[in-house]
Amino acid sequence: MSPTKPVGPADVPGTAGAAVHRRGAAGWALLGSELKVLFSRSRTWAMLLALAAIPVLISVVIWLSSSGPAPGGGPPFLDRVSQNGLFAAVTGLVVSVPLFLPLTVGVVAGDTIAGEAGPGTLRYLLAAPAGRLRLLMVKFAGAAASCLAATLAVVAAGAGIGSLLFPVGPVTLLSGDTIGPGESLWRLLLIAGY
């Protein structure tokens, strides 16, 4: 005899629980569709590659220069890149945050609604029974996912090229404490998530 699952309100067709269950499933399907459309656009990948190129260019220029910046000289963290490759990711974020990251996220976020209006699919989305609030929340989640992908692209490219071109070792924090490379990568991911 097989154990039976207790029947709840979400399992009975025609009840409020079943309607909520269907709407929840439709919301996740809508989010999956939004993320699929967002990350299948070549424009999104071009912007992610352009962001990833920032720490790569900075690292290559420092590596090719005959003498790196003097300790304490130059923009923040730039003198540290040649001493520890993990600082290439931090330098990439410092350079990207004032202009490039907001510009990229603004383009993607603006395109989530305007991109639907161009081919005429916005009309169908608004006519669907998903609800406008749910649609806006899905569009917001897609924009937030692109923001996270953009910062992760900068951090991953910076840490990758920095570890290829420069030595990687313990990182000294502003407090004076020293942490290992593994903890440094974890903190870089936390910074990107923030």
PDB file of C-alpha atoms in Angstrom:
ATOM      1  CA  MET A   1       0.000   0.000   0.000  1.00  0.00           C
ATOM      2  CA  SER A   2       1.447   3.358  -0.976  1.00  0.00           C
ATOM      3  CA  PRO A   3       1.184   6.308   1.376  1.00  0.00           C
ATOM      4  CA  THR A   4      -1.241   8.930   0.184  1.00  0.00           C
ATOM      5  CA  LYS A   5      -0.584  12.605   0.220  1.00  0.00           C
ATOM      6  CA  PRO A   6      -3.088  14.627   2.245  1.00  0.00           C
ATOM      7  CA  VAL A   7      -5.370  16.675   0.053  1.00  0.00           C
ATOM      8  CA  GLY A   8      -5.156  20.406   0.664  1.00  0.00           C
ATOM      9  CA  PRO A   9      -7.036  23.398  -0.735  1.00  0.00           C
ATOM     10  CA  ALA A  10      -4.466  23.844  -3.510  1.00  0.00           C
ATOM     11  CA  ASP A  11      -5.284  20.340  -4.810  1.00  0.00           C
ATOM     12  CA  VAL A  12      -9.031  20.824  -5.139  1.00  0.00           C
ATOM     13  CA  PRO A  13      -9.977  22.397  -8.497  1.00  0.00           C
ATOM     14  CA  GLY A  14     -12.192  25.455  -8.251  1.00  0.00           C
ATOM     15  CA  THR A  15     -11.021  26.529  -4.789  1.00  0.00           C
ATOM     16  CA  ALA A  16      -9.181  29.692  -3.856  1.00  0.00           C
ATOM     17  CA  GLY A  17      -6.096  27.626  -2.964  1.00  0.00           C
ATOM     18  CA  ALA A  18      -5.993  26.111  -6.433  1.00  0.00           C
ATOM     19  CA  ALA A  19      -6.249  29.576  -7.992  1.00  0.00           C
ATOM     20  CA  VAL A  20      -3.353  30.861  -5.881  1.00  0.00           C
ATOM     21  CA  HIS A  21      -1.295  27.772  -6.797  1.00  0.00           C
ATOM     22  CA  ARG A  22      -1.954  28.342 -10.530  1.00  0.00           C
ATOM     23  CA  ARG A  23      -1.077  32.037 -10.253  1.00  0.00           C
ATOM     24  CA  GLY A  24       2.167  31.217  -8.435  1.00  0.00           C
ATOM     25  CA  ALA A  25       3.136  28.718 -11.107  1.00  0.00           C
ATOM     26  CA  ALA A  26       2.227  31.232 -13.813  1.00  0.00           C
ATOM     27  CA  GLY A  27       4.377  33.878 -12.096  1.00  0.00           C
ATOM     28  CA  TRP A  28       7.422  31.598 -12.041  1.00  0.00           C
ATOM     29  CA  ALA A  29       6.840  30.662 -15.668  1.00  0.00           C
ATOM     30  CA  LEU A  30       6.599  34.361 -16.549  1.00  0.00           C
ATOM     31  CA  LEU A  31       9.857  35.064 -14.683  1.00  0.00           C
ATOM     32  CA  GLY A  32      11.598  32.190 -16.452  1.00  0.00           C
ATOM     33  CA  SER A  33      10.390  33.500 -19.799  1.00  0.00           C
ATOM     34  CA  GLU A  34      11.586  37.019 -18.949  1.00  0.00           C
ATOM     35  CA  LEU A  35      15.057  35.805 -17.957  1.00  0.00           C
ATOM     36  CA  LYS A  36      15.275  33.656 -21.080  1.00  0.00           C
ATOM     37  CA  VAL A  37      14.386  36.617 -23.305  1.00  0.00           C
ATOM     38  CA  LEU A  38      16.707  38.966 -21.409  1.00  0.00           C
ATOM     39  CA  PHE A  39      19.765  36.720 -21.581  1.00  0.00           C
ATOM     40  CA  SER A  40      19.158  35.602 -25.154  1.00  0.00           C
ATOM     41  CA  ARG A  41      19.542  39.152 -26.490  1.00  0.00           C
ATOM     42  CA  SER A  42      22.886  39.875 -28.065  1.00  0.00           C
ATOM     43  CA  ARG A  43      22.746  43.425 -26.682  1.00  0.00           C
ATOM     44  CA  THR A  44      22.753  42.070 -23.107  1.00  0.00           C
ATOM     45  CA  TRP A  45      25.802  39.903 -23.776  1.00  0.00           C
ATOM     46  CA  ALA A  46      27.587  42.767 -25.554  1.00  0.00           C
ATOM     47  CA  MET A  47      27.103  45.008 -22.515  1.00  0.00           C
ATOM     48  CA  LEU A  48      28.285  42.252 -20.151  1.00  0.00           C
ATOM     49  CA  LEU A  49      31.405  41.739 -22.273  1.00  0.00           C
ATOM     50  CA  ALA A  50      32.059  45.488 -22.348  1.00  0.00           C
ATOM     51  CA  LEU A  51      31.834  45.606 -18.559  1.00  0.00           C
ATOM     52  CA  ALA A  52      34.117  42.591 -18.234  1.00  0.00           C
ATOM     53  CA  ALA A  53      36.638  44.324 -20.500  1.00  0.00           C
ATOM     54  CA  ILE A  54      37.153  47.164 -17.990  1.00  0.00           C
ATOM     55  CA  PRO A  55      39.209  45.229 -15.400  1.00  0.00           C
ATOM     56  CA  VAL A  56      40.910  43.298 -18.205  1.00  0.00           C
ATOM     57  CA  LEU A  57      42.105  46.523 -19.868  1.00  0.00           C
ATOM     58  CA  ILE A  58      43.230  48.007 -16.560  1.00  0.00           C
ATOM     59  CA  SER A  59      45.190  44.861 -15.659  1.00  0.00           C
ATOM     60  CA  VAL A  60      46.816  44.555 -19.072  1.00  0.00           C
ATOM     61  CA  VAL A  61      47.887  48.215 -19.036  1.00  0.00           C
ATOM     62  CA  ILE A  62      49.417  47.827 -15.569  1.00  0.00           C
ATOM     63  CA  TRP A  63      51.112  44.583 -16.608  1.00  0.00           C
ATOM     64  CA  LEU A  64      52.546  46.159 -19.804  1.00  0.00           C
ATOM     65  CA  SER A  65      53.728  49.344 -18.124  1.00  0.00           C
ATOM     66  CA  SER A  66      57.424  49.419 -17.373  1.00  0.00           C
ATOM     67  CA  SER A  67      56.836  50.485 -13.801  1.00  0.00           C
ATOM     68  CA  GLY A  68      53.525  50.236 -11.989  1.00  0.00           C
ATOM     69  CA  PRO A  69      52.184  53.106  -9.942  1.00  0.00           C
ATOM     70  CA  ALA A  70      54.091  53.876  -6.776  1.00  0.00           C
ATOM     71  CA  PRO A  71      52.489  52.580  -3.586  1.00  0.00           C
ATOM     72  CA  GLY A  72      49.890  55.132  -2.537  1.00  0.00           C
ATOM     73  CA  GLY A  73      49.983  56.814  -5.947  1.00  0.00           C
ATOM     74  CA  GLY A  74      47.317  56.853  -8.626  1.00  0.00           C
ATOM     75  CA  PRO A  75      43.612  56.119  -8.301  1.00  0.00           C
ATOM     76  CA  PRO A  76      42.353  53.965  -5.413  1.00  0.00           C
ATOM     77  CA  PHE A  77      43.451  50.310  -5.520  1.00  0.00           C
ATOM     78  CA  LEU A  78      45.421  50.824  -8.747  1.00  0.00           C
ATOM     79  CA  ASP A  79      48.772  50.511  -6.998  1.00  0.00           C
ATOM     80  CA  ARG A  80      47.637  47.263  -5.349  1.00  0.00           C
ATOM     81  CA  VAL A  81      46.796  45.407  -8.579  1.00  0.00           C
ATOM     82  CA  SER A  82      50.438  44.634  -9.382  1.00  0.00           C
ATOM     83  CA  GLN A  83      50.999  43.408  -5.817  1.00  0.00           C
ATOM     84  CA  ASN A  84      47.901  41.173  -5.622  1.00  0.00           C
ATOM     85  CA  GLY A  85      45.846  40.178  -8.659  1.00  0.00           C
ATOM     86  CA  LEU A  86      42.579  40.056  -6.705  1.00  0.00           C
ATOM     87  CA  PHE A  87      42.621  43.844  -6.549  1.00  0.00           C
ATOM     88  CA  ALA A  88      41.926  43.911 -10.299  1.00  0.00           C
ATOM     89  CA  ALA A  89      38.316  42.988  -9.480  1.00  0.00           C
ATOM     90  CA  VAL A  90      38.077  45.748  -6.859  1.00  0.00           C
ATOM     91  CA  THR A  91      39.606  48.265  -9.252  1.00  0.00           C
ATOM     92  CA  GLY A  92      37.172  47.178 -11.977  1.00  0.00           C
ATOM     93  CA  LEU A  93      34.259  47.800  -9.604  1.00  0.00           C
ATOM     94  CA  VAL A  94      35.639  51.175  -8.488  1.00  0.00           C
ATOM     95  CA  VAL A  95      35.919  52.288 -12.125  1.00  0.00           C
ATOM     96  CA  SER A  96      32.565  50.781 -13.216  1.00  0.00           C
ATOM     97  CA  VAL A  97      30.275  51.899 -10.392  1.00  0.00           C
ATOM     98  CA  PRO A  98      30.122  55.661 -11.114  1.00  0.00           C
ATOM     99  CA  LEU A  99      29.122  55.421 -14.798  1.00  0.00           C
ATOM    100  CA  PHE A 100      29.322  52.085 -16.595  1.00  0.00           C
ATOM    101  CA  LEU A 101      27.258  49.871 -14.273  1.00  0.00           C
ATOM    102  CA  PRO A 102      24.364  52.370 -13.901  1.00  0.00           C
ATOM    103  CA  LEU A 103      24.374  52.984 -17.636  1.00  0.00           C
ATOM    104  CA  THR A 104      24.247  49.276 -18.438  1.00  0.00           C
ATOM    105  CA  VAL A 105      21.545  48.516 -15.880  1.00  0.00           C
ATOM    106  CA  GLY A 106      19.538  51.551 -17.011  1.00  0.00           C
ATOM    107  CA  VAL A 107      19.601  50.391 -20.620  1.00  0.00           C
ATOM    108  CA  VAL A 108      18.545  46.859 -19.704  1.00  0.00           C
ATOM    109  CA  ALA A 109      15.869  48.001 -17.236  1.00  0.00           C
ATOM    110  CA  GLY A 110      14.443  50.492 -19.719  1.00  0.00           C
ATOM    111  CA  ASP A 111      14.434  47.859 -22.404  1.00  0.00           C
ATOM    112  CA  THR A 112      12.378  45.419 -20.339  1.00  0.00           C
ATOM    113  CA  ILE A 113       9.183  47.369 -21.091  1.00  0.00           C
ATOM    114  CA  ALA A 114      10.220  49.349 -24.171  1.00  0.00           C
ATOM    115  CA  GLY A 115      11.636  46.185 -25.756  1.00  0.00           C
ATOM    116  CA  GLU A 116       8.176  44.642 -25.548  1.00  0.00           C
ATOM    117  CA  ALA A 117       6.530  47.697 -27.119  1.00  0.00           C
ATOM    118  CA  GLY A 118       8.724  47.619 -30.236  1.00  0.00           C
ATOM    119  CA  PRO A 119       7.680  44.217 -31.650  1.00  0.00           C
ATOM    120  CA  GLY A 120       4.124  44.644 -30.304  1.00  0.00           C
ATOM    121  CA  THR A 121       4.259  41.959 -27.606  1.00  0.00           C
ATOM    122  CA  LEU A 122       3.494  44.429 -24.779  1.00  0.00           C
ATOM    123  CA  ARG A 123      -0.124  44.515 -25.900  1.00  0.00           C
ATOM    124  CA  TYR A 124      -0.379  40.741 -25.465  1.00  0.00           C
ATOM    125  CA  LEU A 125       1.356  40.812 -22.088  1.00  0.00           C
ATOM    126  CA  LEU A 126      -1.048  43.425 -20.743  1.00  0.00           C
ATOM    127  CA  ALA A 127      -4.047  41.487 -22.058  1.00  0.00           C
ATOM    128  CA  ALA A 128      -2.886  38.239 -20.428  1.00  0.00           C
ATOM    129  CA  PRO A 129      -4.513  37.276 -17.124  1.00  0.00           C
ATOM    130  CA  ALA A 130      -1.187  37.579 -15.281  1.00  0.00           C
ATOM    131  CA  GLY A 131      -1.999  40.998 -13.855  1.00  0.00           C
ATOM    132  CA  ARG A 132      -0.080  44.198 -14.261  1.00  0.00           C
ATOM    133  CA  LEU A 133       1.463  44.164 -10.801  1.00  0.00           C
ATOM    134  CA  ARG A 134       2.833  40.665 -11.361  1.00  0.00           C
ATOM    135  CA  LEU A 135       4.108  41.704 -14.782  1.00  0.00           C
ATOM    136  CA  LEU A 136       5.919  44.721 -13.307  1.00  0.00           C
ATOM    137  CA  MET A 137       7.388  42.583 -10.524  1.00  0.00           C
ATOM    138  CA  VAL A 138       8.680  40.081 -13.090  1.00  0.00           C
ATOM    139  CA  LYS A 139      10.199  42.918 -15.134  1.00  0.00           C
ATOM    140  CA  PHE A 140      11.789  44.289 -11.945  1.00  0.00           C
ATOM    141  CA  ALA A 141      13.214  40.851 -11.093  1.00  0.00           C
ATOM    142  CA  GLY A 142      14.652  40.612 -14.606  1.00  0.00           C
ATOM    143  CA  ALA A 143      16.317  44.013 -14.249  1.00  0.00           C
ATOM    144  CA  ALA A 144      17.698  43.001 -10.839  1.00  0.00           C
ATOM    145  CA  ALA A 145      19.081  39.777 -12.343  1.00  0.00           C
ATOM    146  CA  SER A 146      20.809  41.764 -15.078  1.00  0.00           C
ATOM    147  CA  CYS A 147      22.291  44.088 -12.437  1.00  0.00           C
ATOM    148  CA  LEU A 148      23.671  41.104 -10.548  1.00  0.00           C
ATOM    149  CA  ALA A 149      25.022  39.580 -13.762  1.00  0.00           C
ATOM    150  CA  ALA A 150      26.738  42.872 -14.634  1.00  0.00           C
ATOM    151  CA  THR A 151      28.559  43.165 -11.304  1.00  0.00           C
ATOM    152  CA  LEU A 152      29.477  39.481 -11.359  1.00  0.00           C
ATOM    153  CA  ALA A 153      30.914  39.923 -14.861  1.00  0.00           C
ATOM    154  CA  VAL A 154      33.208  42.684 -13.613  1.00  0.00           C
ATOM    155  CA  VAL A 155      34.285  40.714 -10.527  1.00  0.00           C
ATOM    156  CA  ALA A 156      34.834  37.433 -12.405  1.00  0.00           C
ATOM    157  CA  ALA A 157      36.803  39.065 -15.208  1.00  0.00           C
ATOM    158  CA  GLY A 158      38.888  41.098 -12.759  1.00  0.00           C
ATOM    159  CA  ALA A 159      39.696  38.163 -10.505  1.00  0.00           C
ATOM    160  CA  GLY A 160      40.453  35.952 -13.503  1.00  0.00           C
ATOM    161  CA  ILE A 161      42.787  38.295 -15.338  1.00  0.00           C
ATOM    162  CA  GLY A 162      44.363  39.513 -12.104  1.00  0.00           C
ATOM    163  CA  SER A 163      45.239  35.987 -11.044  1.00  0.00           C
ATOM    164  CA  LEU A 164      46.669  35.267 -14.493  1.00  0.00           C
ATOM    165  CA  LEU A 165      48.917  38.311 -14.717  1.00  0.00           C
ATOM    166  CA  PHE A 166      49.862  39.020 -11.103  1.00  0.00           C
ATOM    167  CA  PRO A 167      50.624  37.065  -7.944  1.00  0.00           C
ATOM    168  CA  VAL A 168      47.697  36.229  -5.672  1.00  0.00           C
ATOM    169  CA  GLY A 169      48.116  36.199  -1.935  1.00  0.00           C
ATOM    170  CA  PRO A 170      46.593  37.323   1.317  1.00  0.00           C
ATOM    171  CA  VAL A 171      44.640  40.575   1.196  1.00  0.00           C
ATOM    172  CA  THR A 172      45.051  43.300   3.805  1.00  0.00           C
ATOM    173  CA  LEU A 173      41.745  44.958   4.666  1.00  0.00           C
ATOM    174  CA  LEU A 174      41.242  48.602   5.572  1.00  0.00           C
ATOM    175  CA  SER A 175      41.051  47.548   9.224  1.00  0.00           C
ATOM    176  CA  GLY A 176      44.561  46.085   8.984  1.00  0.00           C
ATOM    177  CA  ASP A 177      43.395  42.473   9.226  1.00  0.00           C
ATOM    178  CA  THR A 178      44.713  40.009   6.669  1.00  0.00           C
ATOM    179  CA  ILE A 179      42.517  37.399   5.006  1.00  0.00           C
ATOM    180  CA  GLY A 180      43.359  34.598   2.591  1.00  0.00           C
ATOM    181  CA  PRO A 181      42.509  34.445  -1.116  1.00  0.00           C
ATOM    182  CA  GLY A 182      39.464  32.196  -0.570  1.00  0.00           C
ATOM    183  CA  GLU A 183      37.922  34.595   1.923  1.00  0.00           C
ATOM    184  CA  SER A 184      38.803  37.471  -0.422  1.00  0.00           C
ATOM    185  CA  LEU A 185      36.900  35.862  -3.295  1.00  0.00           C
ATOM    186  CA  TRP A 186      33.914  35.254  -1.021  1.00  0.00           C
ATOM    187  CA  ARG A 187      33.926  38.928   0.023  1.00  0.00           C
ATOM    188  CA  LEU A 188      34.205  40.016  -3.616  1.00  0.00           C
ATOM    189  CA  LEU A 189      31.079  37.992  -4.391  1.00  0.00           C
ATOM    190  CA  LEU A 190      29.304  39.605  -1.433  1.00  0.00           C
ATOM    191  CA  ILE A 191      30.300  43.043  -2.741  1.00  0.00           C
ATOM    192  CA  ALA A 192      28.959  42.158  -6.179  1.00  0.00           C
ATOM    193  CA  GLY A 193      25.715  40.938  -4.635  1.00  0.00           C
ATOM    194  CA  TYR A 194      25.366  44.113  -2.635  1.00  0.00           C
TER     195      TYR A 194
END
